[in-house]
Short mmCIF file of C-alpha atoms in Angstrom, two decimals:
data_model
loop_
_atom_site.label_atom_id
_atom_site.label_comp_id
_atom_site.label_asym_id
_atom_site.label_seq_id
_atom_site.Cartn_x
_atom_site.Cartn_y
_atom_site.Cartn_z
CA MET A 25 -22.55 -22.21 -53.44
CA ALA A 26 -25.09 -25.04 -53.38
CA TRP A 27 -27.44 -25.69 -50.47
CA LYS A 28 -27.22 -29.09 -48.81
CA ILE A 29 -30.59 -30.81 -49.01
CA ALA A 30 -32.12 -33.92 -47.47
CA LEU A 31 -34.82 -35.92 -49.23
CA ALA A 32 -37.37 -37.65 -47.00
CA GLY A 33 -39.54 -40.44 -48.41
CA ILE A 34 -37.75 -42.40 -51.11
CA GLY A 35 -40.61 -43.78 -53.17
CA LYS A 36 -41.37 -43.81 -56.87
CA ILE A 37 -41.78 -40.06 -57.34
CA ALA A 38 -38.60 -39.36 -55.38
CA ARG A 39 -36.56 -41.79 -57.46
CA ASP A 40 -38.12 -40.82 -60.79
CA GLN A 41 -38.17 -37.05 -60.36
CA HIS A 42 -36.63 -35.58 -57.21
CA VAL A 43 -33.32 -37.46 -57.17
CA PRO A 44 -32.42 -36.73 -60.83
CA SER A 45 -33.63 -33.12 -60.52
CA ILE A 46 -31.41 -32.51 -57.50
CA ALA A 47 -28.49 -34.24 -59.23
CA ALA A 48 -28.86 -31.89 -62.21
CA SER A 49 -29.28 -28.77 -60.08
CA ARG A 50 -26.54 -26.21 -59.55
CA ASP A 51 -28.33 -24.99 -56.44
CA PHE A 52 -28.59 -28.17 -54.36
CA ASP A 53 -26.44 -31.12 -53.27
CA LEU A 54 -28.24 -34.24 -52.02
CA ALA A 55 -26.53 -34.73 -48.67
CA ALA A 56 -28.85 -37.25 -46.97
CA THR A 57 -32.04 -39.24 -47.31
CA VAL A 58 -34.62 -40.27 -44.73
CA THR A 59 -36.33 -43.63 -45.25
CA ARG A 60 -36.85 -46.92 -43.46
CA HIS A 61 -36.46 -48.69 -46.77
CA GLU A 62 -33.80 -48.57 -49.46
CA GLY A 63 -32.10 -45.21 -49.80
CA VAL A 64 -30.14 -43.69 -52.67
CA ASP A 65 -26.80 -45.22 -53.65
CA GLY A 66 -23.88 -43.21 -52.36
CA VAL A 67 -26.01 -40.98 -50.13
CA GLU A 68 -26.08 -41.17 -46.34
CA ASN A 69 -29.43 -42.45 -45.04
CA HIS A 70 -31.28 -42.06 -41.74
CA ALA A 71 -34.27 -44.05 -40.52
CA ASP A 72 -36.16 -41.04 -39.17
CA ILE A 73 -36.22 -37.27 -39.49
CA GLU A 74 -35.11 -36.54 -35.92
CA ALA A 75 -31.98 -38.66 -36.37
CA MET A 76 -31.08 -36.86 -39.59
CA LEU A 77 -31.64 -33.41 -38.11
CA ALA A 78 -29.49 -34.24 -35.09
CA ALA A 79 -26.69 -35.81 -37.13
CA ARG A 80 -26.59 -33.21 -39.90
CA PRO A 81 -26.89 -29.62 -38.63
CA ASP A 82 -25.17 -28.56 -41.87
CA ILE A 83 -28.16 -29.59 -44.00
CA GLU A 84 -30.17 -26.44 -44.64
CA VAL A 85 -33.15 -27.72 -46.67
CA VAL A 86 -35.49 -30.70 -46.32
CA SER A 87 -37.62 -31.86 -49.27
CA LEU A 88 -40.54 -34.03 -48.17
CA CYS A 89 -41.84 -36.70 -50.58
CA LEU A 90 -43.59 -39.06 -48.19
CA PRO A 91 -47.42 -39.47 -48.19
CA PRO A 92 -49.52 -36.55 -46.90
CA VAL A 93 -50.62 -37.92 -43.52
CA PRO A 94 -47.16 -38.34 -41.89
CA ARG A 95 -45.74 -35.28 -43.62
CA PHE A 96 -46.80 -32.72 -41.00
CA GLU A 97 -44.66 -34.24 -38.25
CA TYR A 98 -41.63 -34.31 -40.53
CA ALA A 99 -42.16 -30.73 -41.67
CA ALA A 100 -42.75 -29.49 -38.13
CA ALA A 101 -39.56 -31.18 -36.91
CA ALA A 102 -37.52 -29.66 -39.73
CA ILE A 103 -38.91 -26.16 -39.13
CA LYS A 104 -38.30 -26.46 -35.39
CA ALA A 105 -34.69 -27.34 -36.20
CA GLY A 106 -34.38 -24.20 -38.33
CA ARG A 107 -34.42 -25.91 -41.71
CA HIS A 108 -36.18 -24.71 -44.85
CA VAL A 109 -38.90 -27.05 -46.14
CA MET A 110 -40.11 -28.08 -49.58
CA LEU A 111 -43.41 -30.01 -49.76
CA GLU A 112 -44.43 -32.46 -52.47
CA LYS A 113 -48.06 -32.06 -53.52
CA PRO A 114 -50.47 -32.03 -51.79
CA PRO A 115 -48.65 -29.99 -49.14
CA GLY A 116 -50.46 -31.75 -46.28
CA ALA A 117 -53.37 -33.92 -45.26
CA THR A 118 -55.54 -30.96 -44.23
CA LEU A 119 -55.74 -27.24 -44.89
CA ALA A 120 -55.45 -26.49 -41.17
CA GLU A 121 -52.11 -28.23 -40.85
CA CYS A 122 -50.80 -26.43 -43.94
CA HIS A 123 -51.75 -23.09 -42.39
CA ALA A 124 -50.07 -24.22 -39.17
CA LEU A 125 -46.85 -25.08 -41.03
CA GLU A 126 -46.80 -21.70 -42.72
CA ALA A 127 -47.23 -19.95 -39.38
CA MET A 128 -44.46 -22.07 -37.86
CA ALA A 129 -42.12 -21.25 -40.75
CA ARG A 130 -42.80 -17.52 -40.43
CA ASN A 131 -42.19 -17.63 -36.68
CA ALA A 132 -38.96 -19.58 -37.19
CA GLY A 133 -37.74 -17.31 -39.99
CA VAL A 134 -37.37 -20.15 -42.52
CA SER A 135 -38.76 -20.66 -46.00
CA ILE A 136 -41.49 -23.14 -46.91
CA TYR A 137 -42.70 -24.02 -50.40
CA ALA A 138 -45.87 -25.91 -51.35
CA THR A 139 -44.99 -27.28 -54.76
CA TRP A 140 -47.42 -27.96 -57.62
CA HIS A 141 -45.41 -29.73 -60.30
CA SER A 142 -48.11 -29.67 -62.98
CA ARG A 143 -47.99 -25.88 -63.02
CA GLU A 144 -44.48 -26.28 -64.42
CA ALA A 145 -45.65 -28.32 -67.42
CA ALA A 146 -44.34 -26.97 -70.71
CA SER A 147 -47.47 -25.19 -71.98
CA VAL A 148 -49.20 -24.01 -68.81
CA GLU A 149 -47.84 -20.46 -68.90
CA ALA A 150 -48.68 -20.14 -72.60
CA ALA A 151 -52.25 -21.18 -71.81
CA ARG A 152 -52.43 -18.69 -68.95
CA ASN A 153 -51.23 -15.89 -71.22
CA TRP A 154 -53.69 -16.83 -73.98
CA LEU A 155 -56.67 -16.84 -71.61
CA ALA A 156 -55.71 -13.60 -69.87
CA ASP A 157 -57.62 -11.17 -72.13
CA LYS A 158 -60.51 -13.40 -73.25
CA ARG A 159 -64.01 -14.03 -71.93
CA LEU A 160 -64.41 -17.63 -70.88
CA LYS A 161 -67.54 -19.46 -72.06
CA SER A 162 -66.72 -22.95 -70.84
CA LEU A 163 -63.86 -25.05 -69.50
CA LYS A 164 -63.79 -28.81 -69.01
CA ILE A 165 -61.11 -30.89 -67.32
CA THR A 166 -60.89 -34.57 -68.30
CA TRP A 167 -58.34 -36.44 -66.17
CA LEU A 168 -58.55 -40.19 -66.83
CA GLU A 169 -55.83 -42.63 -65.83
CA ASP A 170 -55.22 -46.16 -64.63
CA VAL A 171 -54.40 -46.30 -60.93
CA ARG A 172 -52.84 -49.73 -61.36
CA ARG A 173 -50.31 -48.29 -63.78
CA TRP A 174 -49.35 -45.16 -61.87
CA HIS A 175 -49.77 -46.16 -58.21
CA PRO A 176 -49.10 -49.90 -57.99
CA GLY A 177 -49.25 -51.25 -54.45
CA GLN A 178 -49.63 -47.81 -52.84
CA GLU A 179 -52.27 -48.65 -50.27
CA TRP A 180 -51.95 -45.30 -48.50
CA ILE A 181 -53.85 -43.56 -51.32
CA TRP A 182 -56.98 -45.54 -50.35
CA GLU A 183 -56.79 -44.60 -46.67
CA PRO A 184 -58.18 -41.41 -45.07
CA GLY A 185 -55.90 -38.55 -46.04
CA GLY A 186 -54.67 -40.36 -49.14
CA LEU A 187 -57.05 -38.39 -51.42
CA GLY A 188 -57.81 -41.27 -53.81
CA VAL A 189 -58.43 -39.97 -57.34
CA PHE A 190 -57.73 -36.44 -56.12
CA ASP A 191 -54.05 -37.38 -55.85
CA PRO A 192 -53.79 -36.91 -59.64
CA GLY A 193 -56.89 -34.70 -59.80
CA ILE A 194 -55.21 -32.03 -57.69
CA ASN A 195 -52.65 -31.72 -60.49
CA ALA A 196 -55.44 -30.63 -62.81
CA LEU A 197 -56.75 -28.24 -60.17
CA SER A 198 -53.29 -26.75 -59.75
CA ILE A 199 -53.31 -25.94 -63.47
CA LEU A 200 -56.87 -24.60 -63.31
CA THR A 201 -56.01 -22.22 -60.48
CA ARG A 202 -52.94 -21.06 -62.40
CA ILE A 203 -54.41 -20.40 -65.85
CA LEU A 204 -57.80 -18.85 -65.09
CA PRO A 205 -57.69 -15.06 -64.89
CA THR A 206 -60.82 -15.13 -62.66
CA PRO A 207 -61.02 -17.61 -59.77
CA VAL A 208 -63.85 -20.12 -59.53
CA HIS A 209 -65.27 -22.01 -56.57
CA LEU A 210 -66.89 -25.40 -56.27
CA ALA A 211 -70.68 -25.56 -56.63
CA GLY A 212 -71.26 -29.32 -56.47
CA ALA A 213 -69.60 -32.72 -56.75
CA THR A 214 -70.26 -36.43 -57.00
CA LEU A 215 -67.62 -38.69 -55.47
CA LYS A 216 -67.54 -42.39 -56.33
CA PHE A 217 -66.15 -44.65 -53.61
CA PRO A 218 -65.35 -48.33 -54.16
CA GLU A 219 -67.29 -50.25 -51.55
CA ASN A 220 -64.02 -51.58 -50.09
CA ARG A 221 -62.09 -48.27 -50.01
CA GLN A 222 -62.01 -45.09 -47.94
CA THR A 223 -61.21 -42.62 -50.75
CA PRO A 224 -62.89 -42.00 -54.13
CA ILE A 225 -61.88 -43.68 -57.37
CA ALA A 226 -63.73 -41.12 -59.51
CA ALA A 227 -65.24 -37.65 -59.16
CA ASP A 228 -67.36 -35.21 -61.13
CA LEU A 229 -67.03 -31.54 -60.18
CA ALA A 230 -69.01 -28.44 -61.13
CA PHE A 231 -67.68 -24.94 -60.45
CA ARG A 232 -69.28 -21.52 -60.25
CA HIS A 233 -67.63 -18.87 -62.44
CA PRO A 234 -68.39 -15.22 -61.58
CA ASP A 235 -69.23 -14.45 -65.23
CA GLY A 236 -71.40 -17.53 -65.75
CA ALA A 237 -68.95 -19.72 -67.68
CA GLU A 238 -69.54 -23.46 -67.40
CA VAL A 239 -66.55 -25.00 -65.61
CA SER A 240 -66.40 -28.71 -64.80
CA ALA A 241 -64.01 -31.57 -64.15
CA VAL A 242 -64.12 -35.35 -64.52
CA PHE A 243 -61.53 -37.45 -62.69
CA ASP A 244 -61.45 -41.24 -63.03
CA TRP A 245 -58.83 -43.77 -61.96
CA ARG A 246 -60.38 -46.69 -63.86
CA LYS A 247 -59.20 -45.76 -67.37
CA GLU A 248 -57.48 -48.59 -69.20
CA GLY A 249 -55.60 -48.12 -72.47
CA ASP A 250 -54.90 -44.53 -73.53
CA GLN A 251 -54.61 -42.07 -70.67
CA PHE A 252 -56.09 -38.55 -70.84
CA TRP A 253 -55.04 -35.42 -68.97
CA ASN A 254 -56.80 -32.65 -70.92
CA ILE A 255 -58.24 -29.19 -70.32
CA GLU A 256 -60.49 -27.69 -73.00
CA ALA A 257 -61.60 -24.07 -72.92
CA GLU A 258 -63.98 -22.13 -75.16
CA THR A 259 -63.76 -18.34 -75.16
CA ASP A 260 -65.25 -15.42 -77.07
CA ARG A 261 -62.17 -15.51 -79.31
CA GLY A 262 -61.45 -19.14 -79.98
CA THR A 263 -60.81 -22.45 -78.27
CA MET A 264 -57.85 -23.82 -76.40
CA GLU A 265 -56.80 -27.35 -75.45
CA LEU A 266 -54.10 -28.23 -72.96
CA SER A 267 -53.31 -31.93 -73.36
CA ASP A 268 -51.00 -34.50 -71.79
CA GLY A 269 -51.10 -32.85 -68.39
CA GLY A 270 -50.20 -29.41 -69.68
CA ALA A 271 -47.36 -30.48 -71.96
CA ASN A 272 -49.09 -29.57 -75.24
CA LEU A 273 -51.21 -26.57 -76.24
CA SER A 274 -53.52 -26.23 -79.24
CA ILE A 275 -55.39 -23.07 -80.25
CA ASP A 276 -58.39 -23.51 -82.56
CA GLY A 277 -57.13 -27.01 -83.37
CA ALA A 278 -53.58 -25.98 -84.32
CA MET A 279 -50.65 -27.06 -82.13
CA VAL A 280 -48.69 -24.07 -80.84
CA GLU A 281 -46.69 -25.53 -77.95
CA ALA A 282 -45.53 -29.13 -77.65
CA SER A 283 -43.39 -31.37 -75.47
CA ASP A 284 -42.72 -35.03 -76.18
CA VAL A 285 -41.76 -36.01 -72.65
CA ALA A 286 -44.23 -36.29 -69.76
CA LEU A 287 -43.13 -34.26 -66.71
CA GLU A 288 -40.23 -32.81 -68.72
CA GLY A 289 -38.79 -29.87 -66.83
CA GLU A 290 -41.46 -29.85 -64.12
CA TYR A 291 -39.38 -31.01 -61.16
CA PRO A 292 -36.16 -29.21 -62.18
CA ASN A 293 -38.27 -26.04 -62.29
CA LEU A 294 -39.56 -26.70 -58.78
CA TYR A 295 -36.03 -26.83 -57.45
CA MET A 296 -35.14 -23.66 -59.35
CA ARG A 297 -38.14 -21.99 -57.71
CA MET A 298 -37.07 -23.26 -54.28
CA ALA A 299 -33.64 -21.72 -54.83
CA GLU A 300 -35.29 -18.39 -55.66
CA ILE A 301 -37.38 -18.58 -52.49
CA LEU A 302 -34.27 -19.30 -50.42
CA ARG A 303 -32.35 -16.41 -51.95
CA THR A 304 -35.15 -13.97 -51.12
CA GLY A 305 -36.10 -15.49 -47.77
CA GLY A 306 -39.64 -15.96 -49.04
CA ILE A 307 -42.58 -18.29 -48.48
CA ASP A 308 -44.83 -19.83 -51.15
CA MET A 309 -47.78 -21.69 -49.66
CA ASP A 310 -50.51 -21.33 -52.29
CA LEU A 311 -53.26 -23.71 -51.18
CA SER A 312 -55.90 -22.88 -53.81
CA PRO A 313 -55.83 -26.34 -55.50
CA MET A 314 -56.28 -28.02 -52.13
CA VAL A 315 -59.25 -25.76 -51.29
CA HIS A 316 -61.17 -27.25 -54.24
CA VAL A 317 -60.42 -30.78 -53.02
CA ALA A 318 -61.54 -29.97 -49.49
CA ASP A 319 -64.72 -28.39 -50.85
CA ALA A 320 -65.37 -31.51 -52.93
CA PHE A 321 -65.34 -33.64 -49.79
CA LEU A 322 -67.59 -31.11 -48.05
CA LEU A 323 -70.13 -30.76 -50.87
CA GLY A 324 -69.78 -34.07 -52.66
CA LYS A 325 -72.62 -36.53 -53.05
CA ARG A 326 -71.26 -39.97 -52.18
CA GLU A 327 -71.91 -42.91 -54.50
CA ILE A 328 -70.76 -46.46 -53.79
CA VAL A 329 -69.35 -48.34 -56.78
CA ALA A 330 -67.83 -51.76 -57.40
CA PRO A 331 -64.94 -52.76 -55.13
CA PHE A 332 -61.41 -52.03 -56.31
CA HIS A 333 -58.77 -54.76 -56.26
CA GLU A 334 -55.15 -54.27 -57.29
#
């Protein structure tokens, strides 16, 4: 029997990934949406979360796809109403509110899942397995994309809580925290803020590895032309490259895992994982990628760069 699910926040990622993933799932039926704008054809829509929760006590799960800042109130309302909650990345605007949501879910006896879609990219697990028994010498993340292409007109990303370049950068950090056998922590950062914006457009990060490996990341939202989402690692027994956001894996220059479609399988896998959590009554609130982002804002040197205009 499929769970009835409501989808709150019907923007680009919801239409491109969540709606088709739910439609293809054997575990979920999309029973309602929550948005003040255009909903999904053929699906009942409500203007706010409280109205949906009151009207549809039969809906067991709420998947939240709206921006991070308003997400806490929606999640808290759903948990208070006894519904299970699925959170688009990042799971909240602050670490404290994410911890609060987990505590609320435990007290209410419902499941909550902080999703990290990039961990479900086709070659991430193969990379994790390859690195597991090797000594890391260096690892570099290069995450370069064009904000105008991927986030057109989304002003919320430039406001406090919107994360700026860390909105895609946290995807890279979710992979990093999945594939490394030994955790790292941030040692320093430089954050580049357009003079007319509240969040960074680029960032350089340096991490401290317990065994002395050099671990770094470069995020930039100003990349025109070809886009790059790569992770390169050198070990005592060869080199590895995860490219295209984790879709493709090369070992010592030879391709060993490949996927032709960006995001292929990532969101369907998230809903499969949510179904597993529901069946076991579990909670999955791994916040390790978000810790690195928070540390970057704490440690980061601030540089002002040219203004950004859409």
